[in-house]
Structure formats: structure tokens, C-alpha cells
XYZ file of C-alpha atoms in Angstrom:
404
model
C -61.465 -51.831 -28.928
C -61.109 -51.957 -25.603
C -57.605 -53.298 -25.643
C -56.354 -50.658 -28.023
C -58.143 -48.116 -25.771
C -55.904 -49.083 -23.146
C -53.004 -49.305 -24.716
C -53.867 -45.421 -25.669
C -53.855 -44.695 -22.321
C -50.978 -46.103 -21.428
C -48.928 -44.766 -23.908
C -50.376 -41.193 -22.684
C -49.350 -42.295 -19.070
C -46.028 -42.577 -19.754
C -45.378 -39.915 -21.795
C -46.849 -37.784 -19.186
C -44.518 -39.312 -16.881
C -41.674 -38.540 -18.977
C -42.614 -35.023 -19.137
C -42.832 -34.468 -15.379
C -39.959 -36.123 -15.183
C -38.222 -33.842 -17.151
C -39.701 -30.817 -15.972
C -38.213 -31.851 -12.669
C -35.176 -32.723 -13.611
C -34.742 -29.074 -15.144
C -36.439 -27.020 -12.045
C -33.503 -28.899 -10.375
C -30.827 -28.769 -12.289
C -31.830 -25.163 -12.507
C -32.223 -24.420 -8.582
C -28.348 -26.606 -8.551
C -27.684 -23.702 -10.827
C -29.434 -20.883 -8.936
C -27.760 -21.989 -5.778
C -24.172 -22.550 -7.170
C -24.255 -18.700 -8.700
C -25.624 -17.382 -5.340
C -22.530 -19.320 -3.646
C -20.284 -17.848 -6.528
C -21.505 -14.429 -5.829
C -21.434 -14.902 -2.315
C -17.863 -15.749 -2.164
C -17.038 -13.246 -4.624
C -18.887 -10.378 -2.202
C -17.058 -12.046 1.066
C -13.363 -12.145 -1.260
C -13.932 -7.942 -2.061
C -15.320 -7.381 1.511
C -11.839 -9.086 3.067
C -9.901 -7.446 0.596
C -11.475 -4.101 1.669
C -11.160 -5.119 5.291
C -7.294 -6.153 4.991
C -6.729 -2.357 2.863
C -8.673 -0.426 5.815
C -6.756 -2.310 8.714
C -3.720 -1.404 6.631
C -4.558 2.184 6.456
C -6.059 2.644 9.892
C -2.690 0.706 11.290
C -0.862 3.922 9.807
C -3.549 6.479 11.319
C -1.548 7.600 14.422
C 1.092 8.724 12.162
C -0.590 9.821 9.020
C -4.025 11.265 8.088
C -6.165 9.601 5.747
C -4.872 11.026 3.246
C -1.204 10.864 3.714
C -2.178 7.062 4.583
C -3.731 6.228 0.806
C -0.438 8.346 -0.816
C 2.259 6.007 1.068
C 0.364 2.947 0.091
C -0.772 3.591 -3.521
C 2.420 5.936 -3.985
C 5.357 5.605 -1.856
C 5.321 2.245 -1.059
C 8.829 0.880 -2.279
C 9.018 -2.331 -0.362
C 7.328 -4.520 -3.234
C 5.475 -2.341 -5.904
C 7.404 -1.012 -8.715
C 6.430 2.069 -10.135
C 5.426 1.799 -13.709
C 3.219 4.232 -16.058
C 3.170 5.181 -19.796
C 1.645 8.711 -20.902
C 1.732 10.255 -24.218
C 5.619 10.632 -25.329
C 6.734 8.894 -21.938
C 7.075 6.522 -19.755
C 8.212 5.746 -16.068
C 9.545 2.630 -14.699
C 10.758 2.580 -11.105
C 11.689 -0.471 -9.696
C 10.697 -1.619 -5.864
C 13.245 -1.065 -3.259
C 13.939 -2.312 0.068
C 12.062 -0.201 2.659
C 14.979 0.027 5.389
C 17.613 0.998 2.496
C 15.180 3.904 1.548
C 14.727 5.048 4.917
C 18.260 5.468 5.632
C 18.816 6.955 2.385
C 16.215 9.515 3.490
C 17.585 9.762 6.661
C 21.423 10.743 5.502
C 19.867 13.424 2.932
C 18.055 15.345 5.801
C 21.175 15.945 7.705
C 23.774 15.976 4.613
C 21.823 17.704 1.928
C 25.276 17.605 0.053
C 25.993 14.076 0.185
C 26.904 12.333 -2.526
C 25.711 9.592 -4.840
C 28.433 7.062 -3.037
C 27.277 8.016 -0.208
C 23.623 7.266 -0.629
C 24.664 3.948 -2.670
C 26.114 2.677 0.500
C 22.477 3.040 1.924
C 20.787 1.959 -1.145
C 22.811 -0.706 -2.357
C 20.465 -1.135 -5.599
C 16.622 -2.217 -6.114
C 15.579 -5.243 -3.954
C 13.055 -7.168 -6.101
C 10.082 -9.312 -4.345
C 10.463 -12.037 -5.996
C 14.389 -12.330 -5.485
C 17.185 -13.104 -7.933
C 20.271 -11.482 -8.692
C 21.811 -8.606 -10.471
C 24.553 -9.221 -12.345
C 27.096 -6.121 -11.557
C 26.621 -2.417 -10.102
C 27.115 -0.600 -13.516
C 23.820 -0.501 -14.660
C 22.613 0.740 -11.033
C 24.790 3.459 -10.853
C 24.024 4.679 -14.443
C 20.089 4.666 -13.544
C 20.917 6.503 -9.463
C 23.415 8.786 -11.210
C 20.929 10.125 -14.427
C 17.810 8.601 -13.983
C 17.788 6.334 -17.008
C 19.719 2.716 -17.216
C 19.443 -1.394 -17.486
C 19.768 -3.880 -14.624
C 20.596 -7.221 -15.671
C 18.447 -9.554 -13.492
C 18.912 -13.507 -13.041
C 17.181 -16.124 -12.037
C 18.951 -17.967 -8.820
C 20.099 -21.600 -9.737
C 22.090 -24.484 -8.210
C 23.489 -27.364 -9.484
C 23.160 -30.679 -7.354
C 23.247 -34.455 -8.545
C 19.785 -36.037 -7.895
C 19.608 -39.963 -7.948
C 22.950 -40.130 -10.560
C 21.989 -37.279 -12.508
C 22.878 -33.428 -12.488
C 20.146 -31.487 -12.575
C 19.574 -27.379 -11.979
C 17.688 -26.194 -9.519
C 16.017 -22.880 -9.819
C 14.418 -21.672 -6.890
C 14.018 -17.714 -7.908
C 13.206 -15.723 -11.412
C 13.624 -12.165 -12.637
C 10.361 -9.581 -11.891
C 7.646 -10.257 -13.602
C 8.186 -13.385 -15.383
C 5.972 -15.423 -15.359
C 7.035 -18.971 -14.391
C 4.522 -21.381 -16.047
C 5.821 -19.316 -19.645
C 9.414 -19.519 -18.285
C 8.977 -23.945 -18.309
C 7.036 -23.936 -21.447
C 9.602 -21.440 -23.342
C 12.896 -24.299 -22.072
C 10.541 -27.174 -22.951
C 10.178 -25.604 -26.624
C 13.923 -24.935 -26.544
C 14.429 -28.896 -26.124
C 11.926 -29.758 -28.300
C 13.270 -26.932 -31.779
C 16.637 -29.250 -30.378
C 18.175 -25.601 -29.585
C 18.994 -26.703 -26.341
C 20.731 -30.285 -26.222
C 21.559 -31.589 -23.350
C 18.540 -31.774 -21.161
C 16.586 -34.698 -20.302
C 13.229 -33.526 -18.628
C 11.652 -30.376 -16.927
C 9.711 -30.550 -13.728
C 8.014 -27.641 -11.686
C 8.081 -29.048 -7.848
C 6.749 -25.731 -6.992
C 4.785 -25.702 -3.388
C 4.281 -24.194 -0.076
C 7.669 -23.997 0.842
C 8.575 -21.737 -2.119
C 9.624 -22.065 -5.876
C 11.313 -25.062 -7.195
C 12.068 -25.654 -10.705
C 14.198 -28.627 -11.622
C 15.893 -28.946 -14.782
C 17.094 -32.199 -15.359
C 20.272 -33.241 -17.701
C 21.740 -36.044 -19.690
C 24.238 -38.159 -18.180
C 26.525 -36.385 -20.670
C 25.650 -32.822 -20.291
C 27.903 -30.368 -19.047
C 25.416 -28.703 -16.492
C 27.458 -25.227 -16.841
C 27.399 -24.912 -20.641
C 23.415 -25.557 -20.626
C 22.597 -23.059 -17.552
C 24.714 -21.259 -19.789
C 22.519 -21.193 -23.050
C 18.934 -21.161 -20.477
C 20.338 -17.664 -19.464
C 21.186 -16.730 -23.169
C 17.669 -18.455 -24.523
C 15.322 -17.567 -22.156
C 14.130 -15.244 -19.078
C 16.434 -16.624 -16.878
C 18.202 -13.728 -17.821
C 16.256 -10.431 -17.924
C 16.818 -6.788 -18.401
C 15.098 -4.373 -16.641
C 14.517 -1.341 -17.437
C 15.022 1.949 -15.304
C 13.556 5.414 -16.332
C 12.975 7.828 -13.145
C 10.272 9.867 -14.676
C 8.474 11.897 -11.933
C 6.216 15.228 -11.666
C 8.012 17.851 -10.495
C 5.410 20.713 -9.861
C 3.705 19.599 -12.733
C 6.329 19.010 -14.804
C 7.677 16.012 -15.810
C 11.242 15.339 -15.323
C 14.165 12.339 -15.081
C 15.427 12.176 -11.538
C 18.261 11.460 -10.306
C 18.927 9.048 -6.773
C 19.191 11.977 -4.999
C 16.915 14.166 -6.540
C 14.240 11.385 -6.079
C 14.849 11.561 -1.884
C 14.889 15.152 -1.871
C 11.764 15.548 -3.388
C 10.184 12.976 -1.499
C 11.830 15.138 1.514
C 10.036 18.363 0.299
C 6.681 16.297 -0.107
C 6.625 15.171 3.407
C 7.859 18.708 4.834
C 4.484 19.887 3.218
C 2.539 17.165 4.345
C 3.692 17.623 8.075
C 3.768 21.109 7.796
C -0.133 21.762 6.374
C -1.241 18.890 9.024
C 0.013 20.715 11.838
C -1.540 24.068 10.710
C -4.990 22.503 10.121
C -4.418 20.684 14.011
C -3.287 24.146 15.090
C -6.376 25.780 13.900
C -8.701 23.479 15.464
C -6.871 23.844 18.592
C -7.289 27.208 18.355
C -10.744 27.326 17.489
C -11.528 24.876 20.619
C -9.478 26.722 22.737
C -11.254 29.955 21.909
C -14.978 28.197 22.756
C -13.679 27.311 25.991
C -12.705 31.013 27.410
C -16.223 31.386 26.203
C -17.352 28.734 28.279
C -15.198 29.690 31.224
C -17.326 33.342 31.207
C -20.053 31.143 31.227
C -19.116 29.079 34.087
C -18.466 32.704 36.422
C -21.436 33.681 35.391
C -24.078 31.168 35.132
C -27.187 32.465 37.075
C -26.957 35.432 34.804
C -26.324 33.372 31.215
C -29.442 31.028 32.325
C -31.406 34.631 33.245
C -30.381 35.871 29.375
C -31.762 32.486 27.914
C -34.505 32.397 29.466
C -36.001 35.785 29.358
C -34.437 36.184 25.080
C -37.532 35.894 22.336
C -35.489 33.381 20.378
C -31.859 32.147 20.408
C -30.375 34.980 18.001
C -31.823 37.504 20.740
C -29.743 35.399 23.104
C -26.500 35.588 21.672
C -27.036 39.013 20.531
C -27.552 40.103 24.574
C -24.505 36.836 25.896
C -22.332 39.328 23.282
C -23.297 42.228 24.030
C -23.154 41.911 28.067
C -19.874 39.721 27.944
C -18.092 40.863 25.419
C -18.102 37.131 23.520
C -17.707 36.124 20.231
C -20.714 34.674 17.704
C -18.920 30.956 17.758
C -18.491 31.369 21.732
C -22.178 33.202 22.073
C -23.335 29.934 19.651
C -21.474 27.300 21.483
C -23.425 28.808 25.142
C -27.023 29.013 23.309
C -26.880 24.966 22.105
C -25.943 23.794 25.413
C -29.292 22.262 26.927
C -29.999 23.872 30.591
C -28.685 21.171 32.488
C -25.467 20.706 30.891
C -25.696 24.617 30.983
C -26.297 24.877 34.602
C -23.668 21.908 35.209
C -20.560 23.274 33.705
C -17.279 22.722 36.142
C -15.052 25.024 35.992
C -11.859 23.432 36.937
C -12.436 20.506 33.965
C -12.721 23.109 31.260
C -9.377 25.051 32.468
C -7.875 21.924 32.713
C -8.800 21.312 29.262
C -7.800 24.683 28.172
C -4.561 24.467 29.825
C -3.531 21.651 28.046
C -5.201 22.920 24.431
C -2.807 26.244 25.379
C 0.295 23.936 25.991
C -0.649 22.008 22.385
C -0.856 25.221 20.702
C 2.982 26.191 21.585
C 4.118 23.004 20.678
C 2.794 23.025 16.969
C 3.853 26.536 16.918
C 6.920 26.138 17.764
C 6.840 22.676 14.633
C 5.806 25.309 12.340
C 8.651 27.811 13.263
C 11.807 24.865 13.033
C 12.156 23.016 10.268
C 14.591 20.645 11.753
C 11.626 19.924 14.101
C 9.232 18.879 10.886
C 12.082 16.759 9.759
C 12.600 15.284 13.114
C 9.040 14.342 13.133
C 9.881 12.509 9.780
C 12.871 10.451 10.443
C 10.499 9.286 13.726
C 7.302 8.260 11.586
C 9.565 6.531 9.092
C 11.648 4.588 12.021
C 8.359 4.040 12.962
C 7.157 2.379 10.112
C 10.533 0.510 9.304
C 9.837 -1.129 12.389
C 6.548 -2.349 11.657
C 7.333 -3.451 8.241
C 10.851 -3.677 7.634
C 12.430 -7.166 6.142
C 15.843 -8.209 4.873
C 17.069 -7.701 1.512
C 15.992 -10.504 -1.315
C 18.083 -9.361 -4.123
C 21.351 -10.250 -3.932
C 24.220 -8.238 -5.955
C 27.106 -9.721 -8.026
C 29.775 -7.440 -8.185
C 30.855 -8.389 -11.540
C 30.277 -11.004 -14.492
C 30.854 -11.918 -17.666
């Protein structure tokens, strides 16, 4: 009895045992997972913070030329260094592709001072889109059709070479058409050799890495390396076409733009830009400027402005009396009345007509911005040198004047 009593116990002993240690194993296992998600989350808050960080660095590095506003257009609308635009509505669509900034500046540039010139002439500026991620387009037809009616197709390839690697040829392809996506690109030529559409090739490896693209296409000792890049270009998106349609709104309307049309608009847009900017700093000048000759009464005539606020029921009585006996306005009676006394009683006159003076000389000049437009578009052409040399870079797409 005894014996099986123990052996009861035992049995109970470990099973408890086996249950605690299960129950720890899972309130581990389950703080692993607690902590992991908290690190996941963590880096996920820290990735959007940076990301928010690098876009407001970005937009405060444009600040001393733009306002806010006109900062968050150029990025999330004019930019034309890498962005394309693209958008589909109901009945259309828009495809616009990127550009190289410095092209588009003096493009800009040679419309403001020859509003007539023509399409040639801006082509020499603009000598076709400039893609990010490089390649080539294959003849200027295409380009000219889309700058001359807004509508047309650019044939895009993908940049190869063909070099002999330990006794074999092999092609080398070290940039692809916009947005094609490159791990698609190998599997669609690995298909190709395996449906035996494309004979000829021997073995596909992507020796992509930190020092850029590299895809290397390896041949048979028999293959005729020409005839296979060749049927790649035919076969897959080597070769692309892309699309142009220069669909804008124009007042509200949409319409196909031409080149030109699409550089004079932009033209008008910042013309209105600079132009409302410098009203809204010239009313704020103004409306400073005008607190100040209040404050300049003030300053000749402290003793009695202290007198007025101190012997006033309430601070509408004061201003009512500062107007009345000085002839001031309510914003220059208001601006007295919320001084404290000793910033009151401290005024210097000579700082506040130096400030004045200056507001005064600030006022003529935006004036005189709102009175010549060649001024507003001088102002222009030096925000956008400006910007091309903060973020200017050399062309990627190169252009093949012909093919076949």
C-alpha cells in the first residue's frame, strides 16, 4: 500500500513538473514574442519618424526660397529630376515621364526671354526624358511626336555589353527600362531558355551589389552573342515602350500639352506664386510698419501715454482716449495698451526708426516686384539656378540617334 502510495505521488510530482514546465516555457516564449513585436514596432515608429525627418529637412532646405506651401508643390508636383508623373481619372489618363532637372531649367529659362521660341529650340535644352534608372532610347522620333502634341512612344532599352568571361561570351547588362522590375526581367529570360524559345544561352546570373546593377547572361560556346541580345530585346523587357500622354489641368480643365505649352504654364504658375507671396509679405510689412509710427508717437510722448493708462477705467477707455488725443489707429492704440509699463516706459526711439526705415525701404522694393514683371521672372530664373545648384546631376539616359 504504501509502495503504490508512493508511486502515486510520484507520478503527481512529475506531472506537476511538466506542467510548470510548460507554463514557463510559454510565459517565455510569449515575453520572446512580446519583446520581438515591441522591437518590430519600435523600428517601424523610428523608420516613419526618419522618413518624416529626411521629408522636413528636405522642405525646410527649400524654405529661404519657397513658402511652405510652394515647398510641398515642387516636391510632390514639380519635381522632374526622378518622379514621373502618372494618374488615371475617369476617361483619362496622364503619363509624364521624369526629366533631367538642369535640362528643364534651361528650358524654362529660354521661354521667359523668347516666349516665341520654338520646339527646336527648346529640344536643344531638353534633349528628351532622362530616366533614373538609366538606359537608352532608341531614336528622337518618338520624343519629338510626344514635345510637339503631347501624346507619343519612347522606345527604351536596357544597356548591355558583350565581353568574353573565362572562354565564354557572355552579356552584361548593367541598366533596364523604367519600371521593370529586374528579379521578373531574370525569371521571364530563364523561362525563355527553358519553353527552348531562346537557344543559345547557357546560364543566367544576377551579380547585382553595391556598386550597381549587374546582370550576366551567359552563352554557349556556339552562340552568336548578337543574334541572342537580339531576340532578349524582341522577347522580353529589355526592350520597352513607354508611353507619353501630357494630360494637365489647365484652369480646371483638362487638356494635352504640348513641350512648350507645359513650360509656359509652369511659367504662369510660378508668376502667381511669386506674385501672391510678395503681396501677402507686402501687407505684413505694411501692417508692421504702420504699428511702429504708432509706437514712435508713443516714444515722443511717453509721460503722457503712461498718464492715459494709468488714470483709464479699463484698457478700451485707454485706447479710446491714446485715439482720441493722438490721432492713432485701433491696431496702433492696441499695440500701446499690451505693452507692460516697463517695456512701455523703455521704448528707444532711434531702434524703432531704424526698424521702420528699413520696413519703408522693404515696402518699395516689393512694390516695385509687383509693378515689373520681368522682376517676378528674374526672381524665378534665380530660385531655380538656385536649386539646380543644390540638386543638379548629369544626364543618365543616353539617346541613340537612330536604329533599326
Amino acid at each position: 500500500m504504501k509502495k503504490k502510495t508512493k508511486e502515486i505521488i510520484e507520478t503527481t510530482t512529475l506531472a506537476v513538473g511538466v506542467i510548470l514546465l510548460s507554463a514557463a516555457a510559454f510565459y517565455s516564449s510569449k515575453e520572446t514574442w512580446k519583446t520581438e513585436l515591441k522591437t518590430d514596432r519600435k523600428e517601424q515608429i523610428t523608420s516613419e519618424q526618419e522618413t518624416k525627418e529626411a521629408y522636413e529637412a528636405a522642405q525646410k532646405e527649400l524654405s529661404f526660397w519657397y513658402s511652405d506651401a510652394d515647398c510641398r508643390n515642387y516636391f510632390e508636383q514639380c519635381a522632374v529630376d526622378y518622379y514621373a508623373k502618372t494618374g488615371i481619372a475617369v476617361g483619362m489618363a496622364t503619363n509624364i515621364p521624369p526629366h533631367n532637372l538642369g535640362e528643364v531649367i534651361d528650358a524654362i529659362d529660354m521661354v521667359m526671354e523668347n516666349p516665341d521660341c520654338t520646339l527646336d529650340e527648346i529640344m536643344e535644352c531638353i534633349k528628351g526624358p532622362d530616366f533614373p534608372t538609366g538606359g537608352i532610347i532608341m531614336g528622337r522620333s518618338g520624343i519629338r511626336a510626344a514635345y510637339g502634341t503631347g501624346r507619343g512612344k519612347i522606345t527604351l532599352r536596357a544597356k548591355t555589353s558583350i565581353e568574353e568571361i573565362k572562354g565564354r561570351q557572355c552579356i552584361i547588362i548593367t541598366e533596364i527600362p523604367y519600371m521593370v522590375n529586374k528579379a521578373r526581367l531574370v525569371e521571364s529570360m530563364a523561362n525563355l531558355v527553358k519553353d527552348k524559345r531562346i537557344d543559345g544561352i547557357h546560364f543566367i546570373r544576377d551579380e547585382s551589389g553595391r556598386d550597381g546593377m549587374r546582370i550576366v547572361v551567359e552563352l554557349k560556346r556556339d552562340a552568336a552573342a548578337q543574334i541572342v541580345l537580339n531576340k532578349l530585346f524582341s522577347y522580353t523587357q529589355l526592350q520597352d515602350t513607354v508611353g507619353v500622354i501630357m494630360l494637365a489641368l489647365v484652369d480646371g480643365e483638362p487638356k494635352v500639352l504640348t513641350l512648350k505649352q507645359c513650360l509656359e504654364q509652369y511659367v504662369k504658375f510660378q508668376v502667381e506664386v511669386i506674385r501672391r507671396r510678395t503681396e501677402f509679405d507686402l501687407k505684413k510689412a505694411k501692417a508692421r510698419a504702420h504699428i511702429l509710427e504708432g509706437l514712435v508717437i508713443a516714444a515722443d510722448n511717453i509721460d503722457e501715454v503712461v498718464e492715459i493708462c494709468k488714470t483709464s477705467e479699463s484698457i478700451p477707455h485707454s485706447k479710446q482716449r491714446l485715439q482720441e488725443r493722438f490721432n492713432l489707429s485701433e491696431a496702433q492704440a492696441e499695440a500701446i495698451v499690451q505693452m507692460t509699463l516697463g517695456k512701455l516706459t523703455g521704448l528707444e526711439r532711434q531702434k524703432i526708426l531704424d526698424e521702420l526705415d528699413e520696413l519703408l525701404k522693404k515696402i518699395a522694393e516689393l512694390e516695385a516686384i509687383l509693378a515689373d514683371e520681368e522682376k517676378i521672372h528674374q526672381i524665378i530664373k534665380d530660385e531655380l539656378a538656385e536649386i539646380r545648384r543644390k540638386y543638379n546631376d548629369d544626364r543618365r539616359t543616353m539617346i541613340a540617334v537612330s536604329y533599326t
